[in-house]
Amino acid sequence: MYLRTDSPTALVRNVVALVLFGALCSVVPSVVAAQPSNPGPGSRRGPAIEALIESTGPEALQSFAEEHLAPTYRRSFAPAALTAHLERIRTACAGFGGVTAQRAEGGGTRLTFMKPTGTVSVVFQTQDAPPYQIVSLVLEAGESAPPGVQVAPISWDQLEQRLDEEGKAGLSGTVLAVRGGKVVLHRGYGYANREKQIPNSTETIFAIGSVPIDFTRAAILKLIERKQLKRSDPITRFFADVPEDKRTMTVEHLLTNGSGLPDFHHLPEDADRDLSWIDRATAIRRILGQKLKFAPGSGDAHSHSAWVLLAAIVEIVSKKPYGELLRTEFFAPAGMTRTGNHEDADRFPDEAFAVGYDAQPVGTVNIPKYWGKTSWLVMGSGGMESNPTDLHRWFQAIRTGKTLAPASSAVYREPTLMVGGDDRGFLCMIGWQGDDMVIFCSNAHQGPRDYTAAVGRRLMELVREKRD
């Protein structure tokens, strides 16, 4: 499975979704996607169905039908009946927090959309030969949401004892807890590598999902601080041939959910929506070529693609690769030695990493080192690794003015909750309030209702406690 999450910019809206979803580990709407084992080319129509459900208006229904439904299947409906069929599917699955994909009995692929109230499934079959268009699309009855795994409360006074108990119960990861500005606990639990019996430690490196969105935000603030760009700058300053409907889009819109861009820009032919390699130019072309959800500045919707555009702006303005700017301007000054893009992981031996478990493995060993170069499918919004030690250093450097000037640090406005994850078994949760902070990285994550998420939820509750 994989969990995509976002950053502080959509926090208020998404905390409500997190509570409804029963676990503090989904922010976007997130997409939890387990690819079918040995998927055929037709299974790649799944992302198009997800996009349909997130769309609005009758034009989107018509466009989906023309592009993705086989002509013979379209002709089996009266025009009005086909529109009504697609609208029923879109309405039934709207507001999903995650989606899994698996082989359906009798052939085809079943997409199960997870909502706060339960699940709704759509089963589709495709042609056996190119262009692999859909020949059957059926909405199945849903199921009520089962209760998530329950974990007893964790208090500051019993923090060490409770985590020892959870460690014996199967907790796998590293926790760093700060109270009153002092580190009161920093320990690893469970195994980083079960096969080699290597325990998680304070130095173990984890994949961190969408947490790098916050790195991108800081990089933009750094450039604004240096007067190299302004929040009001239109994107036409940075990109050529911007389509007419996006010419009023600004850096501010990208930073604050106001761009109108769709959430992602992967295509059905991309084998992996995170890891398939595309370069910066391809990402920009795809993103600017997408149909907007709303005119820039007229709505509110999170977009990972917006953060990818911001990462591109960072490179264009600074004339440095995104990863290099983060290293020189933020990571090195903060003393962060184990944070970087996936390609930076080669400097460490396999034993330095936590292996992702209970999910969909990728690579020779399921660690970032074997996931390939960070793709512009996620650059600026994911594709990095770190650990609680480095993440704590990141926030300390921001707050103390080591990496951002005081004015920029004030604009940064630290959130109270950040969550990142992927479909390869990793979860990263960061919460803080005032001088209290908890950072939790795990390498045994299945989804938003599993044991790891339940422990993370309890840990995040610590920083919401009222202090006497």
Coordinates of C-alpha atoms in Angstrom, one line a residue:
M1 CA 0.0 0.0 0.0
Y2 CA 1.0 3.6 -0.1
L3 CA 0.0 6.7 1.7
R4 CA 0.4 10.1 0.3
T5 CA 0.2 13.0 2.6
D6 CA 0.7 16.6 2.6
S7 CA 2.1 19.6 4.3
P8 CA 1.0 22.2 6.7
T9 CA -0.7 24.4 4.0
A10 CA -3.8 22.2 3.9
L11 CA -3.6 21.3 7.6
V12 CA -6.8 22.8 9.0
R13 CA -9.0 21.3 6.3
N14 CA -7.3 17.9 6.5
V15 CA -7.2 17.5 10.2
V16 CA -11.0 17.2 10.0
A17 CA -10.6 14.5 7.4
L18 CA -8.0 12.7 9.5
V19 CA -10.3 12.5 12.5
L20 CA -13.2 11.2 10.4
F21 CA -10.9 8.7 8.7
G22 CA -10.0 7.3 12.1
A23 CA -6.3 7.8 12.0
L24 CA -3.8 10.7 11.9
C25 CA -2.1 9.5 8.8
S26 CA -3.8 10.9 5.8
V27 CA -3.8 14.4 4.7
V28 CA -4.6 15.0 1.0
P29 CA -7.1 13.3 0.3
S30 CA -4.5 10.6 0.4
V31 CA -4.3 7.8 -2.0
V32 CA -3.5 4.4 -0.6
A33 CA -2.8 2.3 -3.6
A34 CA -1.7 -1.3 -3.7
Q35 CA -1.0 -2.3 -7.3
P36 CA -2.3 -5.6 -8.4
S37 CA 0.3 -8.4 -8.5
N38 CA 1.6 -8.7 -12.0
P39 CA -0.7 -6.0 -13.3
G40 CA -1.5 -5.9 -17.0
P41 CA -1.4 -2.8 -19.1
G42 CA -5.1 -2.3 -18.7
S43 CA -4.8 -1.9 -15.0
R44 CA -3.2 1.5 -15.6
R45 CA -6.7 2.8 -16.4
G46 CA -7.1 2.9 -12.6
P47 CA -5.6 6.4 -12.1
A48 CA -8.0 7.7 -14.8
I49 CA -10.9 6.4 -12.8
E50 CA -9.5 8.1 -9.7
A51 CA -9.2 11.3 -11.6
L52 CA -12.8 10.9 -12.8
I53 CA -14.0 10.6 -9.2
E54 CA -12.1 13.8 -8.2
S55 CA -13.5 15.7 -11.2
T56 CA -16.5 18.0 -11.4
G57 CA -18.9 18.9 -14.1
P58 CA -20.5 17.1 -17.1
E59 CA -17.5 17.9 -19.3
A60 CA -15.2 15.7 -17.3
L61 CA -17.7 12.7 -17.6
Q62 CA -17.8 13.2 -21.4
S63 CA -14.0 13.5 -21.7
F64 CA -13.5 10.3 -19.6
A65 CA -15.9 8.4 -21.7
E66 CA -14.3 9.4 -25.0
E67 CA -10.7 8.8 -23.9
H68 CA -11.0 5.7 -21.7
L69 CA -14.1 3.7 -22.6
A70 CA -14.0 1.4 -25.6
P71 CA -16.4 2.5 -28.4
T72 CA -18.4 -0.7 -28.2
Y73 CA -18.9 -0.2 -24.5
R74 CA -20.0 3.5 -25.0
R75 CA -22.5 2.4 -27.6
S76 CA -24.1 -0.1 -25.2
F77 CA -25.5 2.9 -23.3
A78 CA -27.9 5.6 -24.5
P79 CA -26.0 8.9 -24.2
A80 CA -28.0 10.1 -21.2
A81 CA -27.7 6.7 -19.5
L82 CA -23.9 6.6 -19.9
T83 CA -23.6 10.0 -18.3
A84 CA -25.9 8.9 -15.5
H85 CA -23.8 5.8 -14.9
L86 CA -20.6 7.7 -14.7
E87 CA -22.1 10.3 -12.4
R88 CA -23.4 7.5 -10.0
I89 CA -19.8 6.2 -9.8
R90 CA -18.4 9.6 -9.2
T91 CA -20.9 10.5 -6.5
A92 CA -20.7 7.1 -4.7
C93 CA -16.9 7.3 -4.5
A94 CA -16.5 11.1 -3.9
G95 CA -14.6 12.2 -0.9
F96 CA -12.4 9.1 -0.7
G97 CA -9.4 9.1 1.6
G98 CA -7.5 6.2 -0.1
V99 CA -7.9 3.6 -2.7
T100 CA -6.5 0.1 -3.1
A101 CA -6.3 -1.9 -6.3
Q102 CA -6.4 -5.7 -6.6
R103 CA -7.3 -8.4 -9.0
A104 CA -11.0 -9.1 -9.2
E105 CA -12.5 -12.5 -9.2
G106 CA -13.5 -13.4 -12.7
G107 CA -10.9 -11.0 -14.2
G108 CA -10.4 -7.3 -14.3
T109 CA -9.3 -4.9 -11.5
R110 CA -11.2 -3.9 -8.4
L111 CA -10.6 -0.4 -7.0
T112 CA -11.8 0.0 -3.4
F113 CA -12.3 3.6 -2.4
M114 CA -12.0 4.2 1.4
K115 CA -14.2 6.8 2.9
P116 CA -14.9 7.8 6.5
T117 CA -18.2 5.9 6.3
G118 CA -16.8 2.7 4.7
T119 CA -15.7 1.5 1.3
V120 CA -17.1 1.6 -2.2
S121 CA -15.7 -0.6 -5.0
V122 CA -15.5 -0.2 -8.8
V123 CA -14.6 -3.2 -10.9
F124 CA -13.3 -2.6 -14.5
Q125 CA -12.1 -4.7 -17.3
T126 CA -10.1 -3.6 -20.4
Q127 CA -9.4 -4.7 -23.9
D128 CA -6.8 -7.5 -24.2
A129 CA -4.8 -5.5 -26.7
P130 CA -3.8 -1.8 -27.2
P131 CA -5.2 0.7 -26.6
Y132 CA -6.5 -1.3 -23.5
Q133 CA -9.7 0.8 -23.2
I134 CA -12.3 -0.1 -20.6
V135 CA -15.0 -2.6 -21.7
S136 CA -16.8 -2.9 -18.4
L137 CA -17.1 -0.5 -15.5
V138 CA -19.3 -1.7 -12.6
L139 CA -20.1 0.0 -9.3
E140 CA -20.3 -2.5 -6.4
A141 CA -22.1 -2.2 -3.1
G142 CA -20.0 -0.7 -0.3
E143 CA -19.2 -1.9 3.2
S144 CA -19.3 0.0 6.5
A145 CA -16.0 1.1 7.9
P146 CA -14.6 -1.3 10.5
P147 CA -13.2 0.1 13.7
G148 CA -9.4 0.8 13.5
V149 CA -6.9 -0.9 15.7
Q150 CA -7.1 0.5 19.3
V151 CA -4.1 1.5 21.3
A152 CA -4.2 2.6 25.0
P153 CA -3.5 6.3 25.7
I154 CA 0.1 7.4 26.0
S155 CA 1.0 10.2 28.5
W156 CA 4.1 12.2 29.1
D157 CA 4.5 10.7 32.5
Q158 CA 4.4 7.1 31.2
L159 CA 5.9 7.7 27.8
E160 CA 8.9 5.4 28.2
Q161 CA 6.9 2.7 29.9
R162 CA 4.1 2.8 27.3
L163 CA 6.5 2.7 24.4
D164 CA 8.3 -0.3 26.0
E165 CA 5.0 -2.0 26.1
E166 CA 4.2 -1.1 22.4
G167 CA 7.7 -2.3 21.5
K168 CA 7.0 -5.7 22.9
A169 CA 3.6 -5.6 21.1
G170 CA 5.3 -5.1 17.7
L171 CA 6.0 -1.4 17.3
S172 CA 8.7 -0.8 14.7
G173 CA 10.4 2.6 14.2
T174 CA 12.1 5.4 16.0
V175 CA 10.6 8.1 18.3
L176 CA 12.0 11.4 19.4
A177 CA 10.0 13.3 22.0
V178 CA 10.7 16.8 23.2
R179 CA 9.0 18.4 26.3
G180 CA 9.6 21.9 27.4
G181 CA 12.4 22.2 24.8
K182 CA 14.3 19.2 26.1
V183 CA 14.6 15.8 24.5
V184 CA 13.0 13.4 27.0
L185 CA 13.0 10.2 24.8
H186 CA 14.9 9.2 21.7
R187 CA 14.9 5.5 21.0
G188 CA 14.4 2.9 18.3
Y189 CA 11.9 0.0 18.6
G190 CA 11.6 -3.2 16.6
Y191 CA 13.8 -4.1 13.7
A192 CA 15.1 -2.0 10.9
N193 CA 15.9 -5.2 9.1
R194 CA 14.1 -8.3 10.3
E195 CA 16.0 -10.7 8.1
K196 CA 19.4 -9.5 9.5
Q197 CA 18.0 -8.8 13.0
I198 CA 19.2 -5.2 12.8
P199 CA 17.3 -3.1 15.4
N200 CA 15.9 0.4 14.7
S201 CA 18.1 3.0 16.3
T202 CA 18.4 6.8 16.7
E203 CA 20.4 6.8 13.5
T204 CA 18.2 4.6 11.3
I205 CA 17.1 6.2 8.0
F206 CA 13.5 6.1 6.9
A207 CA 11.5 7.2 3.8
I208 CA 9.4 10.2 4.8
G209 CA 6.7 10.4 2.2
S210 CA 5.4 14.0 1.6
V211 CA 7.2 15.7 4.5
P212 CA 9.6 17.3 2.0
I213 CA 6.8 19.7 1.0
D214 CA 7.8 21.6 4.0
F215 CA 11.4 21.7 2.7
T216 CA 10.1 23.3 -0.5
R217 CA 8.2 25.9 1.4
A218 CA 11.3 26.9 3.3
A219 CA 13.3 27.1 0.1
I220 CA 10.8 29.4 -1.4
L221 CA 10.9 31.6 1.7
K222 CA 14.7 31.7 1.5
L223 CA 14.5 33.0 -2.1
I224 CA 11.8 35.6 -1.1
E225 CA 14.1 36.6 1.8
R226 CA 16.9 37.2 -0.7
K227 CA 14.5 39.2 -3.0
Q228 CA 15.0 36.7 -5.8
L229 CA 11.3 36.2 -6.2
K230 CA 8.0 37.5 -4.7
R231 CA 4.9 35.7 -3.6
S232 CA 3.0 37.8 -6.1
D233 CA 5.1 36.7 -9.1
P234 CA 3.1 35.1 -11.8
I235 CA 4.3 31.7 -13.0
T236 CA 4.8 33.2 -16.5
R237 CA 8.0 34.7 -15.0
F238 CA 9.5 31.3 -14.7
F239 CA 7.8 29.1 -17.4
A240 CA 7.4 29.7 -21.1
D241 CA 4.2 29.0 -23.1
V242 CA 1.9 29.0 -20.0
P243 CA -1.6 28.2 -21.2
E244 CA -4.1 31.1 -21.0
D245 CA -6.1 29.6 -18.1
K246 CA -3.0 29.5 -15.9
R247 CA -1.4 32.8 -16.8
T248 CA -2.8 34.5 -13.7
M249 CA -1.4 31.8 -11.4
T250 CA 1.1 33.1 -8.9
V251 CA 3.7 31.7 -6.4
E252 CA 1.2 32.6 -3.7
H253 CA -1.5 30.4 -5.3
L254 CA 1.0 27.5 -5.4
L255 CA 1.9 27.9 -1.8
T256 CA -1.7 28.2 -0.4
N257 CA -3.8 25.6 -2.3
G258 CA -5.2 28.3 -4.6
S259 CA -3.6 27.1 -7.9
G260 CA -6.5 25.0 -9.1
L261 CA -4.1 22.3 -10.3
P262 CA -5.0 18.7 -9.9
D263 CA -3.3 16.8 -7.1
F264 CA -0.9 14.7 -9.2
H265 CA 0.4 14.5 -12.7
H266 CA 1.3 10.9 -13.3
L267 CA -0.2 9.2 -16.4
P268 CA -1.7 5.8 -16.9
E269 CA 1.4 4.6 -18.7
D270 CA 3.7 5.4 -15.7
A271 CA 4.5 2.1 -14.0
D272 CA 4.7 3.7 -10.6
R273 CA 3.1 7.1 -9.7
D274 CA 6.0 8.0 -7.4
L275 CA 9.1 6.3 -8.8
S276 CA 8.7 6.2 -12.6
W277 CA 11.4 8.6 -13.9
I278 CA 10.4 11.9 -15.6
D279 CA 12.5 15.0 -15.9
R280 CA 11.7 18.5 -14.9
A281 CA 10.7 19.6 -18.4
T282 CA 8.3 16.7 -18.7
A283 CA 6.7 17.4 -15.3
I284 CA 6.2 21.1 -16.1
R285 CA 4.7 20.2 -19.5
R286 CA 2.3 17.7 -17.9
I287 CA 1.3 20.0 -15.0
L288 CA 0.7 23.1 -17.2
G289 CA -1.2 20.9 -19.7
Q290 CA -3.7 19.7 -17.1
K291 CA -7.3 21.0 -16.8
L292 CA -7.7 23.2 -13.8
K293 CA -10.2 22.4 -11.0
F294 CA -10.9 26.1 -10.7
A295 CA -9.5 29.4 -11.8
P296 CA -6.4 30.4 -9.8
G297 CA -7.3 32.2 -6.6
S298 CA -11.0 31.2 -6.8
G299 CA -10.9 28.0 -4.8
D300 CA -9.0 25.8 -2.3
A301 CA -7.7 22.4 -3.1
H302 CA -4.4 20.7 -2.2
S303 CA -2.1 19.8 -5.1
H304 CA 1.2 17.9 -4.9
S305 CA 1.8 19.1 -8.5
A306 CA 1.8 22.7 -7.2
W307 CA 4.7 21.8 -5.0
V308 CA 6.5 20.2 -7.9
L309 CA 6.2 23.5 -9.8
L310 CA 7.5 25.3 -6.8
A311 CA 10.6 22.9 -6.7
A312 CA 11.1 23.8 -10.4
I313 CA 10.9 27.5 -9.5
V314 CA 13.5 26.9 -6.8
E315 CA 15.9 25.5 -9.4
I316 CA 15.2 28.1 -12.1
V317 CA 15.6 31.1 -9.7
S318 CA 18.6 29.7 -7.7
K319 CA 20.3 28.1 -10.7
K320 CA 21.0 25.1 -8.5
P321 CA 19.5 21.6 -8.4
Y322 CA 16.7 21.4 -5.8
G323 CA 18.6 18.8 -3.7
E324 CA 21.8 20.8 -3.8
L325 CA 20.1 24.0 -2.6
L326 CA 18.5 22.1 0.3
R327 CA 21.9 20.6 1.3
T328 CA 23.8 23.9 1.2
E329 CA 21.2 26.3 2.6
F330 CA 19.4 24.1 5.1
F331 CA 20.7 20.6 5.8
A332 CA 24.4 21.4 6.2
P333 CA 23.8 24.5 8.5
A334 CA 21.3 22.4 10.6
G335 CA 23.7 19.5 10.9
M336 CA 21.4 17.1 9.0
T337 CA 23.6 14.3 7.8
R338 CA 21.1 11.6 6.9
T339 CA 18.6 13.5 4.8
G340 CA 18.4 13.7 1.0
N341 CA 16.9 12.6 -2.3
H342 CA 16.8 8.9 -3.1
E343 CA 19.9 9.1 -5.2
D344 CA 21.8 10.5 -2.2
A345 CA 21.2 7.3 -0.3
D346 CA 24.1 5.6 -2.1
R347 CA 26.5 7.1 0.4
F348 CA 25.2 4.8 3.1
P349 CA 25.3 1.0 3.5
D350 CA 22.1 -1.0 3.3
E351 CA 22.3 -1.6 7.1
A352 CA 21.8 2.2 7.7
F353 CA 18.2 2.0 6.4
A354 CA 15.0 0.7 7.8
V355 CA 13.5 -1.8 5.4
G356 CA 9.8 -1.2 4.6
Y357 CA 7.5 -4.0 5.7
D358 CA 3.9 -5.0 5.5
A359 CA 3.4 -3.2 2.1
Q360 CA 4.5 -3.4 -1.5
P361 CA 8.3 -3.9 -1.7
V362 CA 10.4 -2.2 -4.5
G363 CA 14.0 -2.8 -5.4
T364 CA 16.6 -5.4 -4.4
V365 CA 16.0 -4.3 -0.8
N366 CA 12.9 -2.2 0.0
I367 CA 14.9 0.9 1.0
P368 CA 15.2 4.3 -0.8
K369 CA 18.7 3.4 -2.0
Y370 CA 17.1 1.0 -4.5
W371 CA 14.2 3.1 -5.6
G372 CA 16.0 5.0 -8.3
K373 CA 16.7 8.7 -8.8
T374 CA 14.0 11.0 -7.3
S375 CA 11.5 11.6 -10.1
W376 CA 9.9 14.9 -11.0
L377 CA 6.6 13.1 -10.4
V378 CA 7.3 13.9 -6.8
M379 CA 10.3 16.3 -6.6
G380 CA 9.5 19.0 -4.0
S381 CA 6.6 16.9 -2.6
G382 CA 8.3 13.6 -1.7
G383 CA 11.1 11.3 -2.9
M384 CA 13.4 11.8 0.2
E385 CA 14.6 10.0 3.3
S386 CA 15.6 11.2 6.7
N387 CA 15.2 10.3 10.4
P388 CA 13.9 11.9 13.6
T389 CA 17.3 13.2 14.6
D390 CA 17.6 15.2 11.4
L391 CA 14.0 16.3 11.3
H392 CA 14.4 17.7 14.9
R393 CA 17.5 19.5 13.7
W394 CA 15.5 21.0 10.8
F395 CA 12.9 22.5 13.0
Q396 CA 15.4 23.8 15.6
A397 CA 17.4 25.5 12.8
I398 CA 14.3 27.2 11.5
R399 CA 13.1 28.3 14.9
T400 CA 16.5 29.6 16.0
G401 CA 17.2 31.6 12.8
K402 CA 20.1 29.4 11.7
T403 CA 18.5 28.7 8.2
L404 CA 15.9 31.4 7.8
A405 CA 15.9 35.0 9.0
P406 CA 13.4 35.9 11.8
A407 CA 10.9 37.4 9.4
S408 CA 10.9 34.4 7.1
S409 CA 10.8 32.1 10.1
A410 CA 7.7 33.9 11.3
V411 CA 6.0 33.5 7.9
Y412 CA 6.9 29.8 8.0
R413 CA 4.3 29.3 10.6
E414 CA 5.0 25.8 11.9
P415 CA 2.1 23.5 11.8
T416 CA 0.8 21.3 14.6
L417 CA 0.8 18.1 12.5
M418 CA 2.7 16.8 9.5
V419 CA 2.2 13.3 8.1
G420 CA 4.0 11.5 5.3
G421 CA 4.0 8.0 4.0
D422 CA 4.2 5.8 0.9
D423 CA 3.1 2.4 -0.4
R424 CA 6.3 0.8 0.6
G425 CA 5.7 0.5 4.3
F426 CA 6.9 3.8 5.7
L427 CA 5.1 6.4 7.9
C428 CA 6.4 9.7 9.3
M429 CA 4.4 11.7 11.8
I430 CA 5.5 15.0 13.3
G431 CA 3.5 17.0 15.8
W432 CA 4.3 19.9 18.1
Q433 CA 2.9 22.7 20.1
G434 CA 5.1 25.4 21.7
D435 CA 8.2 23.7 23.2
D436 CA 6.7 20.2 22.9
M437 CA 7.4 18.0 19.8
V438 CA 7.1 14.3 18.9
I439 CA 8.6 12.8 15.7
F440 CA 7.7 9.2 14.8
C441 CA 9.2 7.3 11.9
S442 CA 8.1 3.7 11.2
N443 CA 8.9 1.0 8.7
A444 CA 6.0 -1.3 9.3
H445 CA 2.9 0.6 8.0
Q446 CA 0.0 -0.9 6.1
G447 CA -2.6 1.8 6.1
P448 CA -4.5 4.4 8.0
R449 CA -6.3 2.0 10.3
D450 CA -3.4 -0.3 11.2
Y451 CA -1.5 -0.6 14.5
T452 CA 1.4 1.7 13.5
A453 CA -1.1 4.5 12.7
A454 CA -2.9 3.9 16.0
V455 CA 0.4 4.3 18.0
G456 CA 1.2 7.4 15.9
R457 CA -2.2 8.9 16.7
R458 CA -1.6 8.4 20.4
L459 CA 1.9 10.0 20.2
M460 CA 0.5 13.0 18.3
E461 CA -2.1 13.5 21.1
L462 CA 0.8 14.3 23.5
V463 CA 1.5 17.6 21.9
R464 CA -2.2 18.5 22.0
E465 CA -2.4 18.1 25.8
K466 CA -3.0 21.3 27.7
R467 CA 0.0 22.2 29.9
D468 CA -0.6 23.2 33.5

